[in-house]
XYZ file of C-alpha atoms in Angstrom:
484
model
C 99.134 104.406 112.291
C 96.231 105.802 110.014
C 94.477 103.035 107.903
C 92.170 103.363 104.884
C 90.584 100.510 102.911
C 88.727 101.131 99.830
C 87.176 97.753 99.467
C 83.889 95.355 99.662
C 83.092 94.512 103.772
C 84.558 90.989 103.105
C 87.371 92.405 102.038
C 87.742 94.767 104.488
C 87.465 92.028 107.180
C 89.670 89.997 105.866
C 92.452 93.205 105.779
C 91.720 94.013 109.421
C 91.605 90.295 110.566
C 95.155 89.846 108.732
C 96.657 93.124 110.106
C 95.802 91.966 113.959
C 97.475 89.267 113.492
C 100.688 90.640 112.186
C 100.418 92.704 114.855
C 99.894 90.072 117.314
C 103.140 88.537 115.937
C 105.304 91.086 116.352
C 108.174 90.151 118.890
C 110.902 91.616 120.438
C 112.498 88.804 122.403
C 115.879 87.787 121.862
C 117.049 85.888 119.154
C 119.450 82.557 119.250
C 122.146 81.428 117.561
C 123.790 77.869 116.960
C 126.744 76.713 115.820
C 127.160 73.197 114.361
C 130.541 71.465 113.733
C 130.351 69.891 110.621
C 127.270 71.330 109.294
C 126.361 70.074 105.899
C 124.284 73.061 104.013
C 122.421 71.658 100.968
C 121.132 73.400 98.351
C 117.411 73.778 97.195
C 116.686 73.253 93.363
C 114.537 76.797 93.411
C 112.544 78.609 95.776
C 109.231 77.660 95.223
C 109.774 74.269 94.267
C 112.395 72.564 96.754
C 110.972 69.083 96.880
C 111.917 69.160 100.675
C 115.333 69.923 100.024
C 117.433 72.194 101.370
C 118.892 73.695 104.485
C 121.543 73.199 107.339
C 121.698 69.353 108.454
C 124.614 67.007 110.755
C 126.495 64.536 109.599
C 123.482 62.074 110.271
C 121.256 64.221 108.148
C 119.010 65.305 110.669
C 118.245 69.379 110.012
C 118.677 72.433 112.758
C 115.480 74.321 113.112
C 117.200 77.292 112.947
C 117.759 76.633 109.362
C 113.771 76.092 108.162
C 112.208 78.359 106.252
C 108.655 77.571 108.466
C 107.042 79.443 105.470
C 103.009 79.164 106.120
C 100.079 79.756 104.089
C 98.264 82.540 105.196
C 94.692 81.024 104.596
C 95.062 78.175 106.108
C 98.144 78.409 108.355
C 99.549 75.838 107.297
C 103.132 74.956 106.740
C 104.073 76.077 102.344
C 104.911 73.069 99.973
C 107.889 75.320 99.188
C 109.380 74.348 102.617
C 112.179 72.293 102.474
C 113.566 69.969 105.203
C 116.928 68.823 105.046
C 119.116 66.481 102.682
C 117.435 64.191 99.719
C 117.696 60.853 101.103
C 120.065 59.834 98.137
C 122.319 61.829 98.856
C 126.105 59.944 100.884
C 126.744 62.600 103.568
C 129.751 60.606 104.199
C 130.967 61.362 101.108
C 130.271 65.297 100.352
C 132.761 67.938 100.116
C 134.749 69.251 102.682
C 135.540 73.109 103.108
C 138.055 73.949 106.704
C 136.057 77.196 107.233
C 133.020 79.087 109.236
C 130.362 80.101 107.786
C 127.051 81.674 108.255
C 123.907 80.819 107.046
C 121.728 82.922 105.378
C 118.631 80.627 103.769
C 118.024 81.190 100.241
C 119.146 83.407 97.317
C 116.121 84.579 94.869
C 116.108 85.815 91.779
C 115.812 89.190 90.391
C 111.898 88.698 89.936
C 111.000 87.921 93.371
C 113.576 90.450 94.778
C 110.335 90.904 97.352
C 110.924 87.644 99.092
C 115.088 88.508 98.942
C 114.042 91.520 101.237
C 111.696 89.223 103.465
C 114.045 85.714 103.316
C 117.542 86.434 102.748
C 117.874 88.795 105.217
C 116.261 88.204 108.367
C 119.522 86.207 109.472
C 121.932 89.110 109.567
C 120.832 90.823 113.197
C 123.449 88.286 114.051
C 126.334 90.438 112.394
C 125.299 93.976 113.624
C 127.495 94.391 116.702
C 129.937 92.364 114.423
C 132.243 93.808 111.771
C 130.265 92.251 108.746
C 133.500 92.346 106.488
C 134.876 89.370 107.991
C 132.580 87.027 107.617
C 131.608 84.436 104.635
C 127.575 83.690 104.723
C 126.158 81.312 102.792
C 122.993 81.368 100.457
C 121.383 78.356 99.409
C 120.291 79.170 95.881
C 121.765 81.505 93.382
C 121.021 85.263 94.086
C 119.880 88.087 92.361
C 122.583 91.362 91.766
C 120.262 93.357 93.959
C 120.203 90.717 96.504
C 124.274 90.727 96.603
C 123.995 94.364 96.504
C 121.894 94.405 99.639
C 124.469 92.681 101.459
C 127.044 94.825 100.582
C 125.165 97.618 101.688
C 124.873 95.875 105.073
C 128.377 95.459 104.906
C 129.544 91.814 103.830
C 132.375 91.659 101.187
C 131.198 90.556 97.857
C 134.004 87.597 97.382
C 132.364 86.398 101.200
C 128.771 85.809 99.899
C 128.640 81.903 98.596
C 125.903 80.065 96.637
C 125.520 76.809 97.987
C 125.221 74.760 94.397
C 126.210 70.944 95.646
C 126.454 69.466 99.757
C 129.146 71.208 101.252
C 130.318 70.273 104.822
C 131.700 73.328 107.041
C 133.975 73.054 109.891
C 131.586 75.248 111.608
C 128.147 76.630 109.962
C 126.764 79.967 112.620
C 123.129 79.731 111.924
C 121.228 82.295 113.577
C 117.354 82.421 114.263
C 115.310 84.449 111.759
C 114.145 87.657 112.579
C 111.056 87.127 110.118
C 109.022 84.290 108.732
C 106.573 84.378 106.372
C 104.160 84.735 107.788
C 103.299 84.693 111.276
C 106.634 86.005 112.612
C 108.159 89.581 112.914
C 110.640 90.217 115.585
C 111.725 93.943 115.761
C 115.663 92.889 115.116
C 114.096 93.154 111.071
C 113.857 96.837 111.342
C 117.233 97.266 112.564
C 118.718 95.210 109.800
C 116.574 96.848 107.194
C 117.885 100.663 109.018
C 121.331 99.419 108.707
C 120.868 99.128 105.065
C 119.043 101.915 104.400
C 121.058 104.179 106.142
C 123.777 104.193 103.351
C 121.433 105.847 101.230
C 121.125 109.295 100.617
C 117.257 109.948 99.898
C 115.620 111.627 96.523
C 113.240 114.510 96.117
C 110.735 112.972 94.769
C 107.498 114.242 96.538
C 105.080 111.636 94.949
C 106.164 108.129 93.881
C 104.507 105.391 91.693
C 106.022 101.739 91.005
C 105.104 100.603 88.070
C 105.086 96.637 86.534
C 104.538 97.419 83.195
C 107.834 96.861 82.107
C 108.128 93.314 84.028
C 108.911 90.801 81.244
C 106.291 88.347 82.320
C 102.492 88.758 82.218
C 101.147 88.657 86.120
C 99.724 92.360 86.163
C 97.629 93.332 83.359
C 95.899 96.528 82.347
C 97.805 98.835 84.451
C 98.249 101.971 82.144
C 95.297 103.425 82.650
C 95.490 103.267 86.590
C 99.258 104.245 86.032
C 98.331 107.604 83.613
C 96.027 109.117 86.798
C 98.819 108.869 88.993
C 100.842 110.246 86.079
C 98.230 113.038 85.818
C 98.023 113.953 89.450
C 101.657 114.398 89.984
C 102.859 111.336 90.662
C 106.350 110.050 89.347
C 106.665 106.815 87.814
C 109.350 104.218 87.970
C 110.456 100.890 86.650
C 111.692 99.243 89.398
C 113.203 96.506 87.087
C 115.226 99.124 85.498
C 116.654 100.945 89.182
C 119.693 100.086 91.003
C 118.895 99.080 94.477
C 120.764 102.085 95.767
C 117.939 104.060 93.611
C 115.032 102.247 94.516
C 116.081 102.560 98.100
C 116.572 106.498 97.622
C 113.428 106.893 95.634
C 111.514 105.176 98.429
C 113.242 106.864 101.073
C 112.798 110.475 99.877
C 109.110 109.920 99.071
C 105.754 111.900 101.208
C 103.441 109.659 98.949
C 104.087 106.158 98.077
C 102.157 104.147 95.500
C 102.006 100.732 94.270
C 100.915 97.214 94.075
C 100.413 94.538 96.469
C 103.577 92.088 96.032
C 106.822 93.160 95.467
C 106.559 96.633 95.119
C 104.682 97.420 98.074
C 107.876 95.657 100.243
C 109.870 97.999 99.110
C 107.688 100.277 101.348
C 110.435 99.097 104.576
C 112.364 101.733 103.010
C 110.214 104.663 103.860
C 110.614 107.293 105.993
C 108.083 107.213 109.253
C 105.074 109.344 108.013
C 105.336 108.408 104.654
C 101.755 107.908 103.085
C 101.608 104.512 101.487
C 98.844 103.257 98.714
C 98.515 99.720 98.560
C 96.672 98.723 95.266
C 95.437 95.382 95.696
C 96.064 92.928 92.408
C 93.675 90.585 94.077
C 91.622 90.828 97.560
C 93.283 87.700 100.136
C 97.117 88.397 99.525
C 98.582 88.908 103.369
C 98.824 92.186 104.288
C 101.938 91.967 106.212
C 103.410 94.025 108.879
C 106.408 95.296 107.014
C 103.742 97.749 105.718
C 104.113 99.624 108.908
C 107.484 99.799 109.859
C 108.249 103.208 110.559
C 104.291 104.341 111.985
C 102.871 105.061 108.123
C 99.761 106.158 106.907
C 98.378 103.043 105.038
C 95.442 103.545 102.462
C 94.595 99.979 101.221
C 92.477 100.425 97.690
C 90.696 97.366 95.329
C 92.154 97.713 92.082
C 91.325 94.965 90.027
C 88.706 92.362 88.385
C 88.641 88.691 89.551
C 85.717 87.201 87.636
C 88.375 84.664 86.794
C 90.159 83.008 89.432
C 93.529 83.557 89.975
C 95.946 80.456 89.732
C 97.506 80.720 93.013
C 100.316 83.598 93.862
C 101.195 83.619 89.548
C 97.874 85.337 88.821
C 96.982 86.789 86.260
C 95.938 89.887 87.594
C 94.015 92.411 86.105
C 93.564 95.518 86.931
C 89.784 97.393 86.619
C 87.979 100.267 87.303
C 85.302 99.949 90.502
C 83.164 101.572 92.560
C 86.216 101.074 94.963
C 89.064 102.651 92.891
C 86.492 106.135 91.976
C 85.816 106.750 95.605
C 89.448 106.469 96.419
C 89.656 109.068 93.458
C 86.903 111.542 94.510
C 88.210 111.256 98.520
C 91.764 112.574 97.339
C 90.525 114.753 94.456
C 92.661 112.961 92.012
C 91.389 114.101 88.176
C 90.442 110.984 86.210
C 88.799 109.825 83.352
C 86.478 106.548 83.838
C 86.571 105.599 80.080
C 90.365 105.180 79.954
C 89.315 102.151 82.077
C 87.459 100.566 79.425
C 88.818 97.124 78.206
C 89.388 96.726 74.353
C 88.765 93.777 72.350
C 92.539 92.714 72.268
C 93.287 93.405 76.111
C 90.474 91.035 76.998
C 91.622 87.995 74.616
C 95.341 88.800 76.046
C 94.130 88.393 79.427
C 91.754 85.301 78.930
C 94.954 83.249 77.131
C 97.240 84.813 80.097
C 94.556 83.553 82.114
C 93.910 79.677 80.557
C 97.603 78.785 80.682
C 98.215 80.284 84.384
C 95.228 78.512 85.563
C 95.858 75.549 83.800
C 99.066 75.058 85.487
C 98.232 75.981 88.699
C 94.917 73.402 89.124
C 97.908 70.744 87.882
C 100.603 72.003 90.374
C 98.568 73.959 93.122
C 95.125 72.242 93.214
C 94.583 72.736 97.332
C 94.767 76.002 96.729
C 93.201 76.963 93.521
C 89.591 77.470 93.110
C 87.517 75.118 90.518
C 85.531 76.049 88.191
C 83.065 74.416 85.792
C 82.972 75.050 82.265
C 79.816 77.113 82.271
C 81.114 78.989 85.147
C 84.013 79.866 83.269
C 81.791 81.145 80.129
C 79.553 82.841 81.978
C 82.396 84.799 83.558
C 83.877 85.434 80.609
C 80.894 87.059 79.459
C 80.980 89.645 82.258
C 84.308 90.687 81.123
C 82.861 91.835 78.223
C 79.828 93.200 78.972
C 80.321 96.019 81.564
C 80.354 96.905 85.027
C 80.734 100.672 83.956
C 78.047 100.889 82.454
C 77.278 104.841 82.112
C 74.416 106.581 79.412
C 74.491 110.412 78.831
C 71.078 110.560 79.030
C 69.377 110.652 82.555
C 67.251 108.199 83.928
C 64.709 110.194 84.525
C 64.270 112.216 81.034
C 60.950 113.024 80.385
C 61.489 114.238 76.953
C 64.540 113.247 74.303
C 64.964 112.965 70.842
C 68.468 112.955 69.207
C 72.090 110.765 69.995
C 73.044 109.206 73.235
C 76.469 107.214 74.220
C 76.316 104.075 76.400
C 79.557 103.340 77.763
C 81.437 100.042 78.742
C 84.106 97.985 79.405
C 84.242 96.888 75.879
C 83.388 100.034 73.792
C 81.759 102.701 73.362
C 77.854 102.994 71.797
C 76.548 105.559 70.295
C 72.690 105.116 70.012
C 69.834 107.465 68.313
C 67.187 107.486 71.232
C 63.563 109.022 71.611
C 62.395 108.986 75.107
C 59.353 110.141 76.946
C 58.422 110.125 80.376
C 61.673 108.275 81.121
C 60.788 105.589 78.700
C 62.617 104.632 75.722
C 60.206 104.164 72.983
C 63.089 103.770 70.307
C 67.286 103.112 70.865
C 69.284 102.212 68.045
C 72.943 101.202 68.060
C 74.085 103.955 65.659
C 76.633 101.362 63.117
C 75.697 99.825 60.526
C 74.973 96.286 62.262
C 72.455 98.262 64.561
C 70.586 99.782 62.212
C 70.215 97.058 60.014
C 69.048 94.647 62.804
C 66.600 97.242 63.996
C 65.409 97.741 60.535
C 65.138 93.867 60.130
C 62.409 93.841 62.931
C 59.924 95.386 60.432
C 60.346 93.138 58.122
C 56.622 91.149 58.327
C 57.460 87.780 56.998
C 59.833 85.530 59.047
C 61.430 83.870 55.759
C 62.452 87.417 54.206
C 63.312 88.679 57.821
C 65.754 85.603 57.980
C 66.926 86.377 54.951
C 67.738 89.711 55.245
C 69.645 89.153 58.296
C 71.692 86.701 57.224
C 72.466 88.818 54.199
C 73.059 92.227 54.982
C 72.747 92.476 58.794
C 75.231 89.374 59.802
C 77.792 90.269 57.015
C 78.702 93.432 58.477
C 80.532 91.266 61.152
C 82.918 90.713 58.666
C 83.393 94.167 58.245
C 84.347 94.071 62.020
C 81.465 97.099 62.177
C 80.029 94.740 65.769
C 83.121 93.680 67.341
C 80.837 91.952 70.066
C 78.414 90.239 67.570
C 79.241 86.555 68.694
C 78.341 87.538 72.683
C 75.485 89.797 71.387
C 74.179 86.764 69.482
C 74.410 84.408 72.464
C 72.739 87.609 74.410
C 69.547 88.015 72.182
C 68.813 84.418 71.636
C-alpha cells in the first residue's frame, strides 16, 4: 500500500494515527452466530436518531449483543448516541405480534442518502449466508431501506419478497443473528471483503480509465463549491458521475473498471470497496478529522489523501457544511501530478459566500442544539472575524513582482472574492501610488487630497459612498470595517 497526504502536519498525524489503528483492528478470527427462540426484533425510529431503540431482544426484553450496532465516535472512542439498545420500556412484549418463521437479522436499513453507511451497516451480517444458498432465507432490516440497499442484497443473492422492514415489534419463532463482520469504527474482520467480493463479482466492469464522483447534484447542501475542483478533473481527463443518478450495478462497474479513482471523503469514497487491487484512489477531504477507515484499502490500493476545503467556520458535526477551497495543499497535489489548472476558478463570488454562511448558520445552529459534545463553540466575534477571512483572501496573488524596481502602468490583485485591477507606480519595490481602478477607488483615493476634513466628509459621503449603490465595491461594508 502506497500512501500520499497532501495536508498540514496535524493533519497528517491525525491520518496516520487513524490508519494504524484501522489497521490494528483488522481481524480474521471467526465469527459467531446465535439463534434465539422467540426473538422480538424492534424497530429504530431512524438511524441517527434511535432514542435507544432498536435491535434483537427475549421475551424479557433484555437485548443479544450480537444485535448492537457498538457504533463509536472516532475522537473520543466512545460509544455513538445513535446506538440503540433494545425495546422502549413502554412497549408489552407480552403482547406483540407473532410471526411462525426464521429469520435473520441484518441491523438497519438506510436511506438512499447515506447509502455509505448501507455498504458499512447493513451488510456486515451476511458472511453468515455465503456457504448457504442465500435464496432461501428471509433477513430482516430494522428500518426502511434504500432501492440500492435492496439491490445489494439481491446481488448477494437474497430474494427480494425475503428482505423485511421491521416497522412495529415482531416476535420470530427463531431470529439467526450473526456477529458483524464490521463496526464502525474500531472493527474490521476480513469476512467484509468476502461479502463485498461476492457482490461485486456479478458485475461486469467499465472502461473508464479515470473516474470522478461528483455531489453536485445531491439535493441537500453538505458540499459546497465543488465545480471548480470538479472542472480540473474534468480538464485532465477525468470522467464525472452522479452517483445519485447510477444504478448500483453502474456505480459498482464504474468503480470496478477504474485505474484512477476520485472523490470525497464520505460516501463516495466507500464506494472505493469496489475497486480493483491497484486501483489509485484520491481521497478529497471535506473536512480534516473524518475517520479514515480501512475499507480504503481493501484490495492493496494506492491511497493519495489531499485537503480540499476551508473550515474557518466550524462544521456542525457529520451534516457540515462543507466547503470546498483552493490551498497550498490542493496546488501541490496539482503540480506533483501535472494536472493543468487555473487558481482563479477557485475564487469565491459574492453569492457563493452568503449561500454558504446561511448553509452554515442553520447547520450549526442545529447541531450546538442537538450535538453540543461534539460541536465546537464559538463566540460572536469569533464568528465575525472568521467570516471576514472568507472574504478577504488566502489567494492572494499580484502580477507585479515583489521585487520591481521600476513600474508604472495596471496591475491585478487577485482573491477569493474578486478580482482588482489597480493603476500602480513602483520604485525600488515600493509602491509609491496603487489605486483600485473602479469608480469607488478612484474616488476615495481622490478624496484623500481633499485639505479640509468637512469638504473631505462631504465628498465621500456624496460621490464616493454612493457608488455602493451602484454595486461598483461589492466589498464596501468589510472594506469600511477594514479602513476604520
Amino acid at each position: 500500500m502506497d500512501i500520499s497526504i497532501y495536508a498540514s502536519e496535524d493533519t497528517k498525524k491525525y491520518i496516520m494515527d487513524g490508519i494504524q489503528i484501522f489497521s490494528n483492528s483488522i481481524k480474521s478470527d471467526d465469527l459467531d452466530v446465535a439463534y434465539l427462540e422467540n426473538g422480538i426484533i424492534i424497530p429504530i425510529e431512524h438511524p441517527f436518531v434511535t432514542k435507544g431503540v432498536g435491535g434483537v431482544v427475549d421475551e424479557k426484553g433484555k437485548i443479544h449483543d450480537y444485535s448492537l450496532r457498538n457504533n463509536t465516535i472516532f475522537k473520543t472512542r466512545k460509544p455513538s448516541s445513535t446506538n440503540y439498545y433494545g425495546a422502549n420500556p413502554d412497549t408489552d412484549l407480552k403482547n406483540v405480534k407473532y410471526v411462525d418463521e426464521e429469520i435473520m437479522f441484518l441491523g438497519i436499513g438506510f436511506s438512499q442518502r447515506d447509502y455509505g453507511h448501507t455498504i458499512l451497516e447493513s451488510l456486515g451480517r451476511l458472511w453468515y449466508l455465503l456457504d448457504k444458498d442465500a435464496s432461501k432465507y428471509k433477513v430482516a432490516l430494522m428500518s426502511p431501506p434504500s432501492k440500492d440497499c435492496i439491490d445489494l442484497l439481491i446481488l448477494f443473492g437474497i430474494v427480494e419478497e425475503n428482505i423485511i422492514t421491521i416497522t412495529e415489534p415482531i416476535k420470530y419463532r427463531n431470529v439467526i443473528i450473526p456477529q458483524t463482520s464490521i463496526s464502525l469504527v474500531y472493527y474490521f474482520n476480513i469476512k467484509f471483503k468476502e461479502i463485498i467480493d461476492r457482490i461485486s463479482d456479478k458485475i461486469e466492469p467499465y472502461n473508464f480509465e479515470k473516474v470522478y464522483f461528483s455531489r453536485k447534484h445531491i439535493h441537500y447542501k453538505r458540499t459546497l463549491h465543488e465545480k471548480p475542483l470538479q472542472d480540473v478533473f474534468i480538464n485532465n481527463g477525468y470522467k464525472i458521475f452522479y452517483p445519485e443518478k447510477l444504478s448500483v450495478k453502474e456505480k459498482i462497474a464504474i468503480v470496478k473498471g477504474c485505474k484512477y479513482y476520485a472523490g470525497f471523503n464520505g460516501t463516495n469514497i466507500v464506494h472505493s470497496v469496489f475497486a480493483k487491487e491497484g486501483t489509485n484512489i484520491i481521497c478529497l477531504l471535506r473536512c480534516n478529522d473524518e475517520p479514515y477507515s480501512i475499507y480504503l484499502n481493501m484490495h492493496n490500493n494506492n491511497i493519495t489523501l489531499v485537503t480540499s476545503n476551508d473550515l474557518s467556520l466550524p462544521i456542525g458535526g457529520w451534516a457540515g457544511p462543507y466547503i470546498v477551497c483552493s490551498n497550498e495543499y490542493l496546488f501541490k497535489f496539482f503540480d506533483d501530478h501535472n494536472f493543468r489548472y487555473n487558481k482563479k476558478s477557485f475564487l469565491y463570488n459574492n453569492y457563493q459566500i452568503l449561500d454558504y454562511i446561511f448553509v452554515w448558520s442553520q447547520i450549526y445552529k442545529e447541531a450546538l442544539v442537538k450535538e453540543s459534545s461534539s460541536v465546537i463553540e464559538m463566540s460572536n466575534e469569533q464568528i465575525a472575524d472568521n467570516i471576514v477571512k472568507i472574504y478577504y483572501n488566502y489567494m492572494k496573488e499580484n502580477t507585479l513582482s515583489k521585487n520591481t524596481l521600476f513600474y508604472i502602468g495596471i496591475t491585478t490583485e487577485v482573491g477569493n472574492v474578486n478580482y482588482n485591477n489597480y493603476f500602480e507606480i513602483v520604485i525600488f519595490g515600493i509602491r509609491i501610488i496603487k489605486i483600485n481602478l473602479n469608480k469607488y477607488g478612484i474616488l476615495k483615493k481622490i478624496s484623500w487630497w481633499i485639505p479640509i476634513r468637512k469638504l473631505r466628509d462631504n465628498f465621500r459621503n456624496k460621490i464616493v459612498y454612493s457608488q455602493v449603490s451602484n454595486d461598483e465595491y461589492k466589498n464596501y461594508f468589510i472594506d469600511k470595517i477594514l479602513n476604520k
